[in-house]
PDB file of C-alpha atoms in Angstrom:
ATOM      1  CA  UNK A   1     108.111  86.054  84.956  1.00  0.00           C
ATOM      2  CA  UNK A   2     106.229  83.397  83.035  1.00  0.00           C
ATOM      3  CA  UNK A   3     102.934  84.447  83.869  1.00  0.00           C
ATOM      4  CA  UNK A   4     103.185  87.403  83.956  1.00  0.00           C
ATOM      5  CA  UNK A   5     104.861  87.104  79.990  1.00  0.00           C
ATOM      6  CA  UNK A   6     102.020  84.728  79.533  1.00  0.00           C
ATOM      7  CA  UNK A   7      99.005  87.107  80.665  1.00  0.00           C
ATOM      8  CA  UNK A   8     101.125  89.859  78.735  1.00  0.00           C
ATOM      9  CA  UNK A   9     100.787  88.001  75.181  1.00  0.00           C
ATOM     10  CA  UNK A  10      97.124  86.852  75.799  1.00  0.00           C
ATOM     11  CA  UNK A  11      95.630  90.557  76.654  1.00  0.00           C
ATOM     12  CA  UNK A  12      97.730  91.849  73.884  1.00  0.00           C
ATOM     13  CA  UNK A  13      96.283  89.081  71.613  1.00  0.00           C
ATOM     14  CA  UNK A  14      92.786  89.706  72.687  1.00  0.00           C
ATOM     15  CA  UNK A  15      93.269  93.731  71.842  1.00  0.00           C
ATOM     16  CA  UNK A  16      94.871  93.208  68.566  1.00  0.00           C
ATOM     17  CA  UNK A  17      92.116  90.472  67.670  1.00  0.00           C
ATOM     18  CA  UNK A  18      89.287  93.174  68.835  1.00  0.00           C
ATOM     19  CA  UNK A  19      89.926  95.480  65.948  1.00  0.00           C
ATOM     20  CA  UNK A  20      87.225  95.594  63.481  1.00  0.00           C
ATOM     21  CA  UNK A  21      87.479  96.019  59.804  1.00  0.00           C
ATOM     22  CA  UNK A  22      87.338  99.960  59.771  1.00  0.00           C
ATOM     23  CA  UNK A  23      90.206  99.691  62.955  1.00  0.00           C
ATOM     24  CA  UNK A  24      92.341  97.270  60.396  1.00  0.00           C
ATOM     25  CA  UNK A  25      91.966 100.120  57.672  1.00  0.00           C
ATOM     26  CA  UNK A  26      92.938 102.639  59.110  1.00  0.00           C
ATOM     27  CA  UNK A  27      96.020 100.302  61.257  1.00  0.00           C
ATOM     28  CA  UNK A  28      97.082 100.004  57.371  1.00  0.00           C
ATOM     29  CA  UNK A  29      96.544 103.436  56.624  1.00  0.00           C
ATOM     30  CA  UNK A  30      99.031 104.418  59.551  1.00  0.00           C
ATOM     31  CA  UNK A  31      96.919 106.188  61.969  1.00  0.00           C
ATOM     32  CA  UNK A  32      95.874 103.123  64.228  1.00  0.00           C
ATOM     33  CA  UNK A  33      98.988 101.053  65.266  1.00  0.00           C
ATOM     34  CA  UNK A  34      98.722  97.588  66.949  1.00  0.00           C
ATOM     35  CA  UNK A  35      98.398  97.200  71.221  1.00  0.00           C
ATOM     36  CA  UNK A  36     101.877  96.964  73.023  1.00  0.00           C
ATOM     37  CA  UNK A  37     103.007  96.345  76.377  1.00  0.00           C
ATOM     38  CA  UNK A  38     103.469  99.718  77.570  1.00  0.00           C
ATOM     39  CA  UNK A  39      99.175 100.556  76.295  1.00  0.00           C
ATOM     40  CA  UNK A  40      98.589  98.584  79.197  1.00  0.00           C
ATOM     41  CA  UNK A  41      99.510 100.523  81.690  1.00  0.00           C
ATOM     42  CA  UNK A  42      97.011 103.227  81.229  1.00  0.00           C
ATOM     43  CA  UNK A  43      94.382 100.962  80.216  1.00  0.00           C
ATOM     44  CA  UNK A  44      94.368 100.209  84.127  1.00  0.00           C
ATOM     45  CA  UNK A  45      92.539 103.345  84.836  1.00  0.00           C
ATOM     46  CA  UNK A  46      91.084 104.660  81.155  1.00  0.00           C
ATOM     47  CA  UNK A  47      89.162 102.166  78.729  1.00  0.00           C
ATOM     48  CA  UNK A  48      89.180 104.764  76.129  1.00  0.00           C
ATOM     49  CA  UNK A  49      91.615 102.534  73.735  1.00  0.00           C
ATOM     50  CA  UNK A  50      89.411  99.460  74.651  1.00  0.00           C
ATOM     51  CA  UNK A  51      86.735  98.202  72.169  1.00  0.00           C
ATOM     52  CA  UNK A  52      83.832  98.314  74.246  1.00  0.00           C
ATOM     53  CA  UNK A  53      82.601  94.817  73.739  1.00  0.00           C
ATOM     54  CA  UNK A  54      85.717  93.801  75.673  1.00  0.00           C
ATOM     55  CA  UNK A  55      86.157  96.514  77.670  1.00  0.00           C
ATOM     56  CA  UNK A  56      84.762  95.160  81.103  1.00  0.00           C
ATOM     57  CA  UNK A  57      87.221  91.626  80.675  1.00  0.00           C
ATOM     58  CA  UNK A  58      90.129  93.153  79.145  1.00  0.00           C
ATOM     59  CA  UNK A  59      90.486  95.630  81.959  1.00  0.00           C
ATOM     60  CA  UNK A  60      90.478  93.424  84.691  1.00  0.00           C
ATOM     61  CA  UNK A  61      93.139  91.170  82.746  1.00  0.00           C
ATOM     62  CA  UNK A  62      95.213  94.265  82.541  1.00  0.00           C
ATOM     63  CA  UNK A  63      94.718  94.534  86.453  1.00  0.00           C
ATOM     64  CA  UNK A  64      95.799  91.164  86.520  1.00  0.00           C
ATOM     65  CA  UNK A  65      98.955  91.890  84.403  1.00  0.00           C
ATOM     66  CA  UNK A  66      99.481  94.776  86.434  1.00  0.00           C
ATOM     67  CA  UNK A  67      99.429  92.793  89.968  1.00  0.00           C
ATOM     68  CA  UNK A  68     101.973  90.216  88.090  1.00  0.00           C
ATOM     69  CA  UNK A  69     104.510  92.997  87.456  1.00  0.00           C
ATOM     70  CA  UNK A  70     104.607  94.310  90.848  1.00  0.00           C
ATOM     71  CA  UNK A  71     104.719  90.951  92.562  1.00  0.00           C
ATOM     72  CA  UNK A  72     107.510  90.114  89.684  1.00  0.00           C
ATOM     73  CA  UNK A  73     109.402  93.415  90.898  1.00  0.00           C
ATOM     74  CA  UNK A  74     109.444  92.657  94.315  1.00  0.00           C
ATOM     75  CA  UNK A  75     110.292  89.078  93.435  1.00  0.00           C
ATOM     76  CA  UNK A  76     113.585  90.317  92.198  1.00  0.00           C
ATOM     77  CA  UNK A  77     114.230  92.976  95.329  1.00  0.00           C
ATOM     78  CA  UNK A  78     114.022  90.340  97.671  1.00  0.00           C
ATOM     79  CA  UNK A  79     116.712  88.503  95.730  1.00  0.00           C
ATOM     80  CA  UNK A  80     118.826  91.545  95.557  1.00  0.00           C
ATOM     81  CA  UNK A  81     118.702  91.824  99.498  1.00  0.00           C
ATOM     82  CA  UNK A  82     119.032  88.255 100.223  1.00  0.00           C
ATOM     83  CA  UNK A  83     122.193  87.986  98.055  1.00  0.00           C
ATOM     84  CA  UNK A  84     123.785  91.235  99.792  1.00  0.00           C
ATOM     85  CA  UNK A  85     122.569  90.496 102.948  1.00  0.00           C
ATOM     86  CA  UNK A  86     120.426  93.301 103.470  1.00  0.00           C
ATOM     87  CA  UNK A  87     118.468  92.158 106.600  1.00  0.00           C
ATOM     88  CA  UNK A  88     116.958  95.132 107.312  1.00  0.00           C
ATOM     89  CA  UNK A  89     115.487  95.621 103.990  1.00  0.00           C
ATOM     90  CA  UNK A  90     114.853  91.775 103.243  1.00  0.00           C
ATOM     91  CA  UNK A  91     112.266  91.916 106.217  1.00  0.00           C
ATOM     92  CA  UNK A  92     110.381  95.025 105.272  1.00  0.00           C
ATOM     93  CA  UNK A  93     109.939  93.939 101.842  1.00  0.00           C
ATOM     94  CA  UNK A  94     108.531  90.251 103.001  1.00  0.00           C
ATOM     95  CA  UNK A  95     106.221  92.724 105.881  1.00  0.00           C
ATOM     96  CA  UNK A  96     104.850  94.535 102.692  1.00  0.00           C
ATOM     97  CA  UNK A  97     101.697  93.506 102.056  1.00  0.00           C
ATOM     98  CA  UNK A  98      98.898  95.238  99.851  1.00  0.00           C
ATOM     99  CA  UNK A  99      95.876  96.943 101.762  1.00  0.00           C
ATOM    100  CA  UNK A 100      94.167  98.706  99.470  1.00  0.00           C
ATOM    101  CA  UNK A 101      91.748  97.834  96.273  1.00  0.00           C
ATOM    102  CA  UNK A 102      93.351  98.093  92.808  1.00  0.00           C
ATOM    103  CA  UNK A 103      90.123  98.376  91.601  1.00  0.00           C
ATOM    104  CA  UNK A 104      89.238 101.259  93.669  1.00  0.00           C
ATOM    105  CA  UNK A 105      92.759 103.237  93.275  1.00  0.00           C
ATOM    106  CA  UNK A 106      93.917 102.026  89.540  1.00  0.00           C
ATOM    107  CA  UNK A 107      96.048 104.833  88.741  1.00  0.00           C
ATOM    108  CA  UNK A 108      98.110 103.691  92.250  1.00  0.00           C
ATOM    109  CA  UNK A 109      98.637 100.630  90.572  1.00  0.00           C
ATOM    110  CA  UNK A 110      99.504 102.148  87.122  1.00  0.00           C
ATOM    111  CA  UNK A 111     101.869 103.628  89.148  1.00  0.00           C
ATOM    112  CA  UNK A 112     103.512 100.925  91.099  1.00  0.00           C
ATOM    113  CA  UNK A 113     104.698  99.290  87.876  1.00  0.00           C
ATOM    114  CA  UNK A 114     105.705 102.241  86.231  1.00  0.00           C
ATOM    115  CA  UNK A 115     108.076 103.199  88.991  1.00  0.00           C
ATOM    116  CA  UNK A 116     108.902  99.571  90.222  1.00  0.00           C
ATOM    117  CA  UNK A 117     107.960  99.494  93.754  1.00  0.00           C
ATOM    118  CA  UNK A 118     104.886  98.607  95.913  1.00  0.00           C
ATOM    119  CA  UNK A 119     103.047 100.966  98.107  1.00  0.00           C
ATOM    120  CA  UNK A 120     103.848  99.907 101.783  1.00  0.00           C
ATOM    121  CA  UNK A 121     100.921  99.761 104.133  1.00  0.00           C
ATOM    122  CA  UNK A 122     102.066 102.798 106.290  1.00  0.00           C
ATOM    123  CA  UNK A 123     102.159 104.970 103.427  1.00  0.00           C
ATOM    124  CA  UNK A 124      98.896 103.977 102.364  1.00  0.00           C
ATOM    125  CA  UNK A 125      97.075 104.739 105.963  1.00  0.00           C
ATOM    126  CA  UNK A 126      99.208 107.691 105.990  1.00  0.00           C
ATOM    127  CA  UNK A 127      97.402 109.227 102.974  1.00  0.00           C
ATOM    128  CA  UNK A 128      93.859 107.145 103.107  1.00  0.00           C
ATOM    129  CA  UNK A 129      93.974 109.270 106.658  1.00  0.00           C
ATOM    130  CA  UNK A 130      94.798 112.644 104.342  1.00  0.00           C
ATOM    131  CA  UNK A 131      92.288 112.183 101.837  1.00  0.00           C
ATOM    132  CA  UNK A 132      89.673 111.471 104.763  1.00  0.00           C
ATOM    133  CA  UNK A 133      90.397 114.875 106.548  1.00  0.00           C
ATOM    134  CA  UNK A 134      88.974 117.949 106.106  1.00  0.00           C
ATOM    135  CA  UNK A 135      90.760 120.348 104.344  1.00  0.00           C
ATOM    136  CA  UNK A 136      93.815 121.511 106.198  1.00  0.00           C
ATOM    137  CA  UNK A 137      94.672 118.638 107.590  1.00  0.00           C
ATOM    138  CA  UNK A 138      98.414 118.077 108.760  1.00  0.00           C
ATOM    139  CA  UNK A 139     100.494 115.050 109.131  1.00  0.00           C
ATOM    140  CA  UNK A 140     104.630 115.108 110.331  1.00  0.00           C
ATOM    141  CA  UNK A 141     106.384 111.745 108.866  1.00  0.00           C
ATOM    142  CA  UNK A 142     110.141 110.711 109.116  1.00  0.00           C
ATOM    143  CA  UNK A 143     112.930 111.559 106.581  1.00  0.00           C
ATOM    144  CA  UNK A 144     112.927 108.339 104.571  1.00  0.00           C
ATOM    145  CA  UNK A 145     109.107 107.218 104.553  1.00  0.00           C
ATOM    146  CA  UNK A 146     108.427 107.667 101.389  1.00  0.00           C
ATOM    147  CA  UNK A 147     107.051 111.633 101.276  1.00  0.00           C
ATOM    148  CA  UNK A 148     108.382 113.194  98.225  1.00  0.00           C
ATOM    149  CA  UNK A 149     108.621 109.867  95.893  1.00  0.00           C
ATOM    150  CA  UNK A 150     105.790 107.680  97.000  1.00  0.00           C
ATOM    151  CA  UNK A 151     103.188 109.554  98.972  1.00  0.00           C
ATOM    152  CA  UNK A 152     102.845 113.288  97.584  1.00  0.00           C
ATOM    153  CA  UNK A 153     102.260 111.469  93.937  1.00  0.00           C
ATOM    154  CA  UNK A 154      99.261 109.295  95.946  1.00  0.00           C
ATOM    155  CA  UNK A 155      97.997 112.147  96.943  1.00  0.00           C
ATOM    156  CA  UNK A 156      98.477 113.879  93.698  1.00  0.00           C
ATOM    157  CA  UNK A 157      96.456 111.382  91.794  1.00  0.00           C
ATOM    158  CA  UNK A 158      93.674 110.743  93.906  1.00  0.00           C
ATOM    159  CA  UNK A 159      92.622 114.277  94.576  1.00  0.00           C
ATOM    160  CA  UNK A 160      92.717 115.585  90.745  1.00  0.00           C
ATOM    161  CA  UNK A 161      90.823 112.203  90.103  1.00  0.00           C
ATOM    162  CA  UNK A 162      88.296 112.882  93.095  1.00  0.00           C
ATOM    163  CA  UNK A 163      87.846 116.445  92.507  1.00  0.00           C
ATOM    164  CA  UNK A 164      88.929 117.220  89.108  1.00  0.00           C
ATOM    165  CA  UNK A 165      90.915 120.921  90.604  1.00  0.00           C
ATOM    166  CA  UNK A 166      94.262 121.192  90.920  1.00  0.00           C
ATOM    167  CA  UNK A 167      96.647 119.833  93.201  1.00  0.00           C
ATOM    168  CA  UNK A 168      99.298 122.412  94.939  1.00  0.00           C
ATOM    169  CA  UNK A 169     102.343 120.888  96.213  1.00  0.00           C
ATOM    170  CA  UNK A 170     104.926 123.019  98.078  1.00  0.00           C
ATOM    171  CA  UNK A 171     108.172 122.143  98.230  1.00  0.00           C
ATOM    172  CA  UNK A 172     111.391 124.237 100.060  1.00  0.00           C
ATOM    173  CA  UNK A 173     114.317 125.776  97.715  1.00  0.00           C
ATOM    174  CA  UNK A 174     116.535 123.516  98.567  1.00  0.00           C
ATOM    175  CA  UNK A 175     114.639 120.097  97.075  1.00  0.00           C
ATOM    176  CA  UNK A 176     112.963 121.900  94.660  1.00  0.00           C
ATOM    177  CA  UNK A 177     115.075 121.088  91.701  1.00  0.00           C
ATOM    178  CA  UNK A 178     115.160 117.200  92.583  1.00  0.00           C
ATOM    179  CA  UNK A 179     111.520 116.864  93.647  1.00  0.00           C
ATOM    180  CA  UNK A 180     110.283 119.096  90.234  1.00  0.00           C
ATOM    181  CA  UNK A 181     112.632 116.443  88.224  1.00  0.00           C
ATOM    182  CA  UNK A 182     111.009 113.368  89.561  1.00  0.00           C
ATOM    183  CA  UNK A 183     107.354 114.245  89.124  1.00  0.00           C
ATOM    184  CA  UNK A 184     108.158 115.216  85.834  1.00  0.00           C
ATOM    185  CA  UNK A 185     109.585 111.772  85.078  1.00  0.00           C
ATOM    186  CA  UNK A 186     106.332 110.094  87.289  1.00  0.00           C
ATOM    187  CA  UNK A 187     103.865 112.148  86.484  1.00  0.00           C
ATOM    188  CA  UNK A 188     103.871 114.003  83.416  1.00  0.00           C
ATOM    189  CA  UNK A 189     106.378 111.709  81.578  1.00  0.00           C
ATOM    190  CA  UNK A 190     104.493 108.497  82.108  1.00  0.00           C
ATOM    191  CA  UNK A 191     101.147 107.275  81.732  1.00  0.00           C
ATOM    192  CA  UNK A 192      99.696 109.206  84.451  1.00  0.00           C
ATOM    193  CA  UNK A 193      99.956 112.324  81.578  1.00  0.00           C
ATOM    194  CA  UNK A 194      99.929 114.677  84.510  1.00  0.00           C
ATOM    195  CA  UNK A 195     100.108 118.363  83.613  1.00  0.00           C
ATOM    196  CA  UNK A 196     102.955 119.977  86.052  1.00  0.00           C
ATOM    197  CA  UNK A 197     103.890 123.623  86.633  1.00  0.00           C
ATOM    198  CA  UNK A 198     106.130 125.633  88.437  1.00  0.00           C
ATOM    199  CA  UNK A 199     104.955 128.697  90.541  1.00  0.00           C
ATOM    200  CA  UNK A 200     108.163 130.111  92.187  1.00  0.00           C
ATOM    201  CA  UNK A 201     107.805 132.051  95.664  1.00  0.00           C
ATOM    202  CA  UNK A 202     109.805 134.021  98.150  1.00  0.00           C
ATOM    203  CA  UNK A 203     108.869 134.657 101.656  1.00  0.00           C
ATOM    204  CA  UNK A 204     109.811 138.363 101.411  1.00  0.00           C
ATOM    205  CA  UNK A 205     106.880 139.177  98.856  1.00  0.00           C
ATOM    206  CA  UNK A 206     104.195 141.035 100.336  1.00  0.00           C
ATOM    207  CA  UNK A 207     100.979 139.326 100.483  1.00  0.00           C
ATOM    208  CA  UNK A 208      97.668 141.142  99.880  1.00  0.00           C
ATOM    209  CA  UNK A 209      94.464 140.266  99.046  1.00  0.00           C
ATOM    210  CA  UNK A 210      94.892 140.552  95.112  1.00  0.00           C
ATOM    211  CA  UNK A 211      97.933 137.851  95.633  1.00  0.00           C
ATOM    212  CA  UNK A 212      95.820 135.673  97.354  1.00  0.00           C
ATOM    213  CA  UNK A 213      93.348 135.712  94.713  1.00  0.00           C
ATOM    214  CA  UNK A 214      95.997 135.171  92.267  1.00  0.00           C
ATOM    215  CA  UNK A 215      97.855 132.600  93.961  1.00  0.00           C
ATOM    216  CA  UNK A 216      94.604 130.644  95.451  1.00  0.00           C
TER     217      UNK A 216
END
């Protein structure tokens, strides 16, 4: 917690230091306002709100901060389990290790501390092996892997990022409301700034070319 407070206050310091005169001005005028915690999150992945004489150094502090709150999360799970006994859960956590490159996937890493977990090492071979696949590609997984609330947003972020088109997800009736709730609070209500709609379907509609166009 120390550290990671510590590395907190110093990047912060660093950005609010960085702003030149004309920055200051307008800071005073009210349309600039000073670097908080929660900037840092998206500073992971976009330098856009970086001075660019710092960018480079500030970014991989923030990556730094970043790796600090997830290892400070799962700091605090494993005490959870280990106070309630949770066995089971104790040893998966301690098995969870990270096996992919912050650096390559940042908004992954955006998102681990935004929704407090860490990406276990199944579900990231589960989509690295999706995202190498032609399109088309199918994979069956287990009811409590991870699917809707760890894996689907993965995939989410990395294909709009790698292709810049949209991503479609489709989900059955009876999860829709639940699944539509949580990637609104994930990914359009968080730093991710994800734009989300709904396209409702029913089997029984006839399907024609024209729809396909439309729908495609």
């Amino acid at each position: 917690f120390y550290k990671r407070r510590s590395v907190e206050e110093s990047v912060l310091a660093t950005l609010n230091d960085a702003l030149d005169s004309r920055d200051c001005f307008d800071f005073f005028a009210g349309s600039v306002k000073k670097f908080v915690a929660s900037d840092l999150l998206q500073m992971i992945y976009c330098t856009t709100f970086i001075p660019q004489r710092e960018a480079r150094e500030i970014q991989s502090q923030v990556t730094g901060w970043a790796l600090l709150c997830v290892f400070e999360d799962k700091l605090r799970r494993l005490e959870r389990f280990s106070k309630q006994q949770q066995t089971e859960e104790l040893v998966q956590e301690l098995e969870c290790t990270r096996i992919w490159s912050p650096k390559r996937y940042p908004r992954w890493l955006a998102f681990e501390v935004e929704q407090q977990l860490q990406i276990r090492p199944e579900q990231f071979k589960t989509v690295d092996q999706l995202l190498k696949k032609s399109t088309g590609s199918v994979i069956q997984l287990n009811m409590g892997s991870g699917k809707t609330r760890v894996m689907v947003p993965m995939l989410v972020l990395e294909l709009c990022r790698q292709q810049r088109k949209l991503a479609r997800i489709n989900v059955l009736p009876s999860i829709l409301q639940e699944a539509l709730l949580f990637y609104k609070q994930s990914l359009v209500a968080s730093v991710q700034h994800t734009k989300l709609f709904t396209l409702p379907f029913v089997r029984d509609n006839e399907i024609d070319e024209c729809t396909v166009k439309i729908l495609d």
